[in-house]
Amino acid sequence: MEALRQDDPRRFGRFTALARFDEGASAVRYVARDTASGEVALITAARPELAAVPVFRRRFLAEARTAERLAGGWVSPPLDSDGKPETPAGGPDPLWTAAGYVPALPLAEAIGITGPLPERALRILGAGIAEILSRVHAAGSVLQGLAPGTVLLAVDGPRLAAFGPLGAAASAEAGPGGQLSVRLGYLTPEQIEGKEVSAASDLFVLGLLLAYAATGTTPFTDGPAEEAARRIGGDEPELDGVPEALRELIASCLAKDPDRRPAAGTVAAELALEGAAGLARGGWLPERLAEAVAEQEARVLALEAPEETAETGRTAVTPEAPGAMEKSLEPVPAKAPEPEDTRPVEASAPPEDAPAPPAETSEARPPAASAGDGDTGEDRGATRFPGTASRPPRTDRATTQLAVPRELTAPPGAAPAPAAGPMPTAPPVDPRQPASAHGGPAPYPAATLPAGAAGATGFGGPGGGPMVSLPLPPAPAPTPGPAASRRTLLTIAAAAVGGLVVGGGAVAALGSGDTAAATDDKPAPKPRRTLPGQAPEPRWVYAHPASESSPLTTAVWRDELLVVTSESQASAVDLRTGKRLWQRADAAKGQAALAAGADLVFVASPTAFLWLSPKNGKVLHRVRYTDAFADLPGLTVGRLAGNSGPVIWFTGSHTVTVKAPKPKKGKKKVKDKEVVRAHFFAYDIVRREELWRTPVPAGRAPGTPAYRVVVERSADVLVRQDSTTLTAAEVKAAKGKGSLRSFDQKTGKLLWTKQYGAASPAAATVGDEDGTLYTAVGTDLEAFETDTTKPLWRVEGSDGSVFGTPLIAGPLIHTTERSRLVGAVERESGRLVWRRSTEVPGIGNAPSLALSASEKTLIASDAVQVTAFSAADGERLWKFQDIGSADPKGATVSASYRALTVGETVIVQRDRSFYAFPVA
């Protein structure tokens, strides 16, 4: 921290500035306090000379909105500003944001204090930042806000202080005519090749940061500065100093091919399966860093608002505690002498006899609006903190330049004219300098990129360079005037290469992506509160075509295909990539797909059993119900009751005519009757033959009863009839109690029908092979001996709620309630192991449960969200909510979520949208 300077604003709305926290290329951050409430804030105020540039203002506000949308977790929530800061006479309107102050050290400063971080701290650092990136990437955006100076280390975990290229800029310059040149500190292989950045670009920079935090240097620094681009694009990273357990993961982040880099969610899970917050419990910072953070907090708490003295007009500060601050006894020079080794030189020095370069005019090169030029501008009467002095000039060693030219005016629909004059080029740098202007060391030396790379040609600099695209959060476009439309062009160039025009317009935004038509000063809408424990980034997302009817059933085939049936067809999605492979109209309205042997997909359609090729969906075998069940004409096959290996169980019904008996003499003839006959079937889908059938009572009209297999045992199959298909006579006879039927495995013979306690016909029920039945009774969950109906134990539920269908997993049975409570109890004793809430308000249907293949993660799905828990102890891992219909004019999606687990993936479905999330 530093004392306030003479020209620093003293008030920001309700906040009074206390001290300078730090400064970057585009903004200065202040520690400030609300004198009324005592609330301490961190103010980010744009530099006045940049705030005067309209395109900068829009970008600044766009990044501020990104920070608002990310608020929560490792991003400090924004604070209400309630006003404007002081405006200098004749100056532009101030541009600033406020966030809650969290004591923290920039990563670069932390490495300077204690050196490389230990492995556990690296894991927490990387997991926390990856969790933020995962949230950004899930909305289709790219962050580009990572740098050693924008990643902060707090006592409870990492924080992020920049939310786009402006916040992470190494330097920024305001040029003539509204031009803006911003240089960034990091360059990725795809940028060198002239390709657009993507989510994978953030992962490359994350790999650089983790390598830097692990070693104190970055993996591409060795070698001549002029070859930096070649090393980034072609050399393998130097990771010998990285802990062995993390080396492979960091190397994968630094892969040259973006497609080979892991997703942010994957990185977060590999670094800290329990999440960064869980791993950081009990402290995570080395002792020296923890002390430095505590010291910073104490100094901030001791600060008092500076006052203007009548005699000198200077700022005076009275410390609250003795020794908290001391008055400087010597005047602070307006400009420190510039050391010889900080004077800028070209990355590739010219020979001594080379002609001198032409002098640059102030018009061609405007003054840089960045720190590190040696001019601190500190107030001579300011209070200086112990151990601090005016900022020494430091060399900016950025590697990427982003130039935003002045706004161009053209008739509506016309292409923008080229900017007049050359754009500002990146200032030359000294490759010997180890530090960047803002926030610590640069990732690698600046370099002159080879001319003509990626087929680009440049101007305004000594060489050519690749044209790179760095997506920025969208900025509101200026309101078109009556005679012209205005457009902002985004232009980007590599380090030490000036003014390469690459394309215009803003790109994807975090959230809805709607383009605002407001003025620069219009406040952004309040963001929706984000949920803690964000879901990992999906491996892929599949959207069922809007031109087709909505999915009816979804099933996983042999861990390879996701088979989706609808009214019009069945289609298959590759579980590895999320790409649709085929669709088949023959399987329209089909039931869930099953594996029929090693190479066939079985689907039960309304008229036939189908066996499809998994490669192209071609029908290889077809068994029509009229042929397979010729003695049951007009058979209607109901939904599948269950399956085990090659055997499926289902119900079916058909209508027969019962002839009326011959009337007695003198009596009127009675009409024949139409009677529904129902059967319960077992069928082998590999051998394609019926195993047995047994008559069962017909259900409610149209007559096919719906059965569900509760448990398959060695000797019998226990089934329960869906209460909605019970006839009125059956409901009356049951007297409010449900029953189970037992059918012989080999013959299908009905063995017995039993009732269990006061369990209702609609009560959720499941059983195990050991002879125990678990069913909801009132608000409780009870266990019974299956064969004797003897009660074994009872688990009390929450008031006014009922249990849903439980899920058996080894020695535990996982429970779910309408009150949105999910838990686990011991199967043998009924002892409650854990119980947690999904935190969904209100009472609806009990969440449906699914368990990952490893049985480590429990997935609870309801109409509002999907929640992942640790199956062992109930720790909430993450939550996921789909945004619903992407079309503003489309119907609101109200379908419940559904989860299917396969291997290390859970497929989450909501209507037409499918997400493949990694799970443990």
PDB file of C-alpha atoms in Angstrom, residues 186-326:
ATOM      1  CA  TYR A 186       0.580 -13.436 -21.908  1.00  0.00           C
ATOM      2  CA  LEU A 187       0.681 -14.989 -25.342  1.00  0.00           C
ATOM      3  CA  THR A 188      -0.609 -18.456 -26.191  1.00  0.00           C
ATOM      4  CA  PRO A 189       0.405 -20.772 -29.052  1.00  0.00           C
ATOM      5  CA  GLU A 190      -2.897 -20.247 -30.856  1.00  0.00           C
ATOM      6  CA  GLN A 191      -2.381 -16.480 -30.781  1.00  0.00           C
ATOM      7  CA  ILE A 192       1.039 -16.902 -32.350  1.00  0.00           C
ATOM      8  CA  GLU A 193      -0.602 -18.900 -35.139  1.00  0.00           C
ATOM      9  CA  GLY A 194      -3.139 -16.155 -35.695  1.00  0.00           C
ATOM     10  CA  LYS A 195      -6.079 -18.113 -34.308  1.00  0.00           C
ATOM     11  CA  GLU A 196      -8.815 -16.892 -31.993  1.00  0.00           C
ATOM     12  CA  VAL A 197      -8.579 -17.480 -28.292  1.00  0.00           C
ATOM     13  CA  SER A 198     -10.982 -19.860 -26.593  1.00  0.00           C
ATOM     14  CA  ALA A 199     -11.656 -21.305 -23.166  1.00  0.00           C
ATOM     15  CA  ALA A 200      -8.553 -23.443 -23.681  1.00  0.00           C
ATOM     16  CA  SER A 201      -6.473 -20.241 -23.835  1.00  0.00           C
ATOM     17  CA  ASP A 202      -7.413 -19.475 -20.227  1.00  0.00           C
ATOM     18  CA  LEU A 203      -6.189 -22.961 -19.315  1.00  0.00           C
ATOM     19  CA  PHE A 204      -2.820 -22.314 -20.961  1.00  0.00           C
ATOM     20  CA  VAL A 205      -2.387 -19.147 -18.891  1.00  0.00           C
ATOM     21  CA  LEU A 206      -3.495 -21.030 -15.770  1.00  0.00           C
ATOM     22  CA  GLY A 207      -0.748 -23.563 -16.483  1.00  0.00           C
ATOM     23  CA  LEU A 208       1.776 -20.722 -16.758  1.00  0.00           C
ATOM     24  CA  LEU A 209       0.620 -19.228 -13.457  1.00  0.00           C
ATOM     25  CA  LEU A 210       0.809 -22.571 -11.642  1.00  0.00           C
ATOM     26  CA  ALA A 211       4.281 -23.226 -13.032  1.00  0.00           C
ATOM     27  CA  TYR A 212       5.311 -19.740 -11.914  1.00  0.00           C
ATOM     28  CA  ALA A 213       3.840 -20.263  -8.439  1.00  0.00           C
ATOM     29  CA  ALA A 214       5.620 -23.628  -8.183  1.00  0.00           C
ATOM     30  CA  THR A 215       9.050 -22.493  -9.333  1.00  0.00           C
ATOM     31  CA  GLY A 216       9.241 -18.711  -9.098  1.00  0.00           C
ATOM     32  CA  THR A 217       9.725 -18.494 -12.864  1.00  0.00           C
ATOM     33  CA  THR A 218       7.817 -19.407 -15.989  1.00  0.00           C
ATOM     34  CA  PRO A 219       8.526 -22.358 -18.262  1.00  0.00           C
ATOM     35  CA  PHE A 220       9.445 -20.423 -21.420  1.00  0.00           C
ATOM     36  CA  THR A 221      11.926 -17.827 -20.117  1.00  0.00           C
ATOM     37  CA  ASP A 222      15.229 -19.459 -21.029  1.00  0.00           C
ATOM     38  CA  GLY A 223      16.738 -18.307 -24.316  1.00  0.00           C
ATOM     39  CA  PRO A 224      17.027 -15.164 -26.407  1.00  0.00           C
ATOM     40  CA  ALA A 225      14.159 -12.715 -26.216  1.00  0.00           C
ATOM     41  CA  GLU A 226      13.736 -12.627 -29.964  1.00  0.00           C
ATOM     42  CA  GLU A 227      12.991 -16.366 -29.931  1.00  0.00           C
ATOM     43  CA  ALA A 228      10.249 -16.190 -27.282  1.00  0.00           C
ATOM     44  CA  ALA A 229       7.478 -16.679 -29.829  1.00  0.00           C
ATOM     45  CA  ARG A 230       9.188 -19.768 -31.204  1.00  0.00           C
ATOM     46  CA  ARG A 231       9.601 -21.227 -27.715  1.00  0.00           C
ATOM     47  CA  ILE A 232       5.969 -20.597 -26.816  1.00  0.00           C
ATOM     48  CA  GLY A 233       4.718 -22.083 -30.046  1.00  0.00           C
ATOM     49  CA  GLY A 234       7.145 -24.984 -30.394  1.00  0.00           C
ATOM     50  CA  ASP A 235       9.224 -25.789 -27.318  1.00  0.00           C
ATOM     51  CA  GLU A 236       8.182 -28.047 -24.486  1.00  0.00           C
ATOM     52  CA  PRO A 237       7.785 -26.234 -21.139  1.00  0.00           C
ATOM     53  CA  GLU A 238      10.519 -26.537 -18.529  1.00  0.00           C
ATOM     54  CA  LEU A 239       8.743 -28.075 -15.529  1.00  0.00           C
ATOM     55  CA  ASP A 240      11.564 -29.783 -13.613  1.00  0.00           C
ATOM     56  CA  GLY A 241      10.949 -27.570 -10.591  1.00  0.00           C
ATOM     57  CA  VAL A 242       7.218 -28.358 -10.436  1.00  0.00           C
ATOM     58  CA  PRO A 243       6.169 -30.959  -7.818  1.00  0.00           C
ATOM     59  CA  GLU A 244       6.008 -34.351  -9.496  1.00  0.00           C
ATOM     60  CA  ALA A 245       2.375 -34.930  -8.534  1.00  0.00           C
ATOM     61  CA  LEU A 246       1.316 -31.785 -10.427  1.00  0.00           C
ATOM     62  CA  ARG A 247       3.727 -31.933 -13.346  1.00  0.00           C
ATOM     63  CA  GLU A 248       1.515 -33.953 -15.692  1.00  0.00           C
ATOM     64  CA  LEU A 249      -1.560 -31.786 -15.080  1.00  0.00           C
ATOM     65  CA  ILE A 250       0.316 -28.513 -15.612  1.00  0.00           C
ATOM     66  CA  ALA A 251       1.955 -29.936 -18.724  1.00  0.00           C
ATOM     67  CA  SER A 252      -1.479 -30.814 -20.108  1.00  0.00           C
ATOM     68  CA  CYS A 253      -2.619 -27.212 -19.530  1.00  0.00           C
ATOM     69  CA  LEU A 254       0.422 -26.062 -21.524  1.00  0.00           C
ATOM     70  CA  ALA A 255      -0.284 -28.339 -24.483  1.00  0.00           C
ATOM     71  CA  LYS A 256       0.270 -26.575 -27.809  1.00  0.00           C
ATOM     72  CA  ASP A 257      -2.989 -27.939 -29.219  1.00  0.00           C
ATOM     73  CA  PRO A 258      -5.938 -26.249 -27.431  1.00  0.00           C
ATOM     74  CA  ASP A 259      -8.064 -29.366 -27.949  1.00  0.00           C
ATOM     75  CA  ARG A 260      -5.632 -31.375 -25.815  1.00  0.00           C
ATOM     76  CA  ARG A 261      -5.887 -29.078 -22.807  1.00  0.00           C
ATOM     77  CA  PRO A 262      -8.211 -30.177 -20.010  1.00  0.00           C
ATOM     78  CA  ALA A 263     -11.410 -28.351 -19.169  1.00  0.00           C
ATOM     79  CA  ALA A 264     -11.410 -26.014 -16.189  1.00  0.00           C
ATOM     80  CA  GLY A 265     -13.754 -28.300 -14.247  1.00  0.00           C
ATOM     81  CA  THR A 266     -11.419 -31.232 -14.810  1.00  0.00           C
ATOM     82  CA  VAL A 267      -8.442 -29.246 -13.526  1.00  0.00           C
ATOM     83  CA  ALA A 268     -10.386 -28.154 -10.443  1.00  0.00           C
ATOM     84  CA  ALA A 269     -11.406 -31.734  -9.671  1.00  0.00           C
ATOM     85  CA  GLU A 270      -7.888 -33.147 -10.153  1.00  0.00           C
ATOM     86  CA  LEU A 271      -6.322 -30.501  -7.950  1.00  0.00           C
ATOM     87  CA  ALA A 272      -8.904 -30.626  -5.142  1.00  0.00           C
ATOM     88  CA  LEU A 273     -11.648 -33.199  -5.392  1.00  0.00           C
ATOM     89  CA  GLU A 274     -13.370 -31.710  -2.343  1.00  0.00           C
ATOM     90  CA  GLY A 275     -13.072 -28.221  -3.816  1.00  0.00           C
ATOM     91  CA  ALA A 276     -10.607 -25.452  -3.071  1.00  0.00           C
ATOM     92  CA  ALA A 277     -12.577 -24.298  -0.033  1.00  0.00           C
ATOM     93  CA  GLY A 278     -12.655 -27.805   1.416  1.00  0.00           C
ATOM     94  CA  LEU A 279      -8.927 -28.353   0.928  1.00  0.00           C
ATOM     95  CA  ALA A 280      -8.116 -24.919   2.390  1.00  0.00           C
ATOM     96  CA  ARG A 281      -9.860 -25.597   5.704  1.00  0.00           C
ATOM     97  CA  GLY A 282      -7.510 -25.052   8.613  1.00  0.00           C
ATOM     98  CA  GLY A 283      -5.291 -22.640   6.652  1.00  0.00           C
ATOM     99  CA  TRP A 284      -3.266 -22.997   3.477  1.00  0.00           C
ATOM    100  CA  LEU A 285      -0.764 -20.153   3.285  1.00  0.00           C
ATOM    101  CA  PRO A 286       2.863 -20.591   4.402  1.00  0.00           C
ATOM    102  CA  GLU A 287       3.502 -18.918   7.740  1.00  0.00           C
ATOM    103  CA  ARG A 288       5.322 -15.897   6.300  1.00  0.00           C
ATOM    104  CA  LEU A 289       2.484 -15.174   3.866  1.00  0.00           C
ATOM    105  CA  ALA A 290      -0.168 -15.588   6.547  1.00  0.00           C
ATOM    106  CA  GLU A 291       1.730 -13.067   8.680  1.00  0.00           C
ATOM    107  CA  ALA A 292       1.997 -10.644   5.744  1.00  0.00           C
ATOM    108  CA  VAL A 293      -1.764 -10.858   5.108  1.00  0.00           C
ATOM    109  CA  ALA A 294      -2.487 -10.306   8.811  1.00  0.00           C
ATOM    110  CA  GLU A 295      -0.143  -7.330   8.858  1.00  0.00           C
ATOM    111  CA  GLN A 296      -1.896  -5.841   5.833  1.00  0.00           C
ATOM    112  CA  GLU A 297      -5.268  -6.232   7.523  1.00  0.00           C
ATOM    113  CA  ALA A 298      -3.997  -4.561  10.703  1.00  0.00           C
ATOM    114  CA  ARG A 299      -2.622  -1.628   8.732  1.00  0.00           C
ATOM    115  CA  VAL A 300      -5.901  -1.163   6.903  1.00  0.00           C
ATOM    116  CA  LEU A 301      -7.888  -1.242  10.127  1.00  0.00           C
ATOM    117  CA  ALA A 302      -5.556   1.394  11.591  1.00  0.00           C
ATOM    118  CA  LEU A 303      -6.091   3.813   8.728  1.00  0.00           C
ATOM    119  CA  GLU A 304      -8.046   7.014   9.236  1.00  0.00           C
ATOM    120  CA  ALA A 305      -9.443   9.317   6.612  1.00  0.00           C
ATOM    121  CA  PRO A 306      -6.924  12.005   5.555  1.00  0.00           C
ATOM    122  CA  GLU A 307      -7.810  15.626   6.178  1.00  0.00           C
ATOM    123  CA  GLU A 308      -6.867  18.750   4.254  1.00  0.00           C
ATOM    124  CA  THR A 309      -4.930  21.216   6.449  1.00  0.00           C
ATOM    125  CA  ALA A 310      -5.733  24.877   6.124  1.00  0.00           C
ATOM    126  CA  GLU A 311      -2.090  25.918   6.301  1.00  0.00           C
ATOM    127  CA  THR A 312      -0.576  23.786   3.586  1.00  0.00           C
ATOM    128  CA  GLY A 313      -3.477  22.349   1.686  1.00  0.00           C
ATOM    129  CA  ARG A 314      -1.736  19.013   1.954  1.00  0.00           C
ATOM    130  CA  THR A 315      -3.116  15.755   3.182  1.00  0.00           C
ATOM    131  CA  ALA A 316      -2.559  14.842   6.799  1.00  0.00           C
ATOM    132  CA  VAL A 317      -3.302  11.427   8.255  1.00  0.00           C
ATOM    133  CA  THR A 318      -3.630  10.627  11.930  1.00  0.00           C
ATOM    134  CA  PRO A 319      -3.028   6.963  12.742  1.00  0.00           C
ATOM    135  CA  GLU A 320      -5.360   5.226  15.166  1.00  0.00           C
ATOM    136  CA  ALA A 321      -2.580   3.224  16.754  1.00  0.00           C
ATOM    137  CA  PRO A 322       0.953   4.415  17.585  1.00  0.00           C
ATOM    138  CA  GLY A 323       3.409   3.286  14.978  1.00  0.00           C
ATOM    139  CA  ALA A 324       0.728   2.442  12.454  1.00  0.00           C
ATOM    140  CA  MET A 325       2.063   5.097  10.081  1.00  0.00           C
ATOM    141  CA  GLU A 326       4.823   7.647  10.252  1.00  0.00           C
TER     142      GLU A 326
END
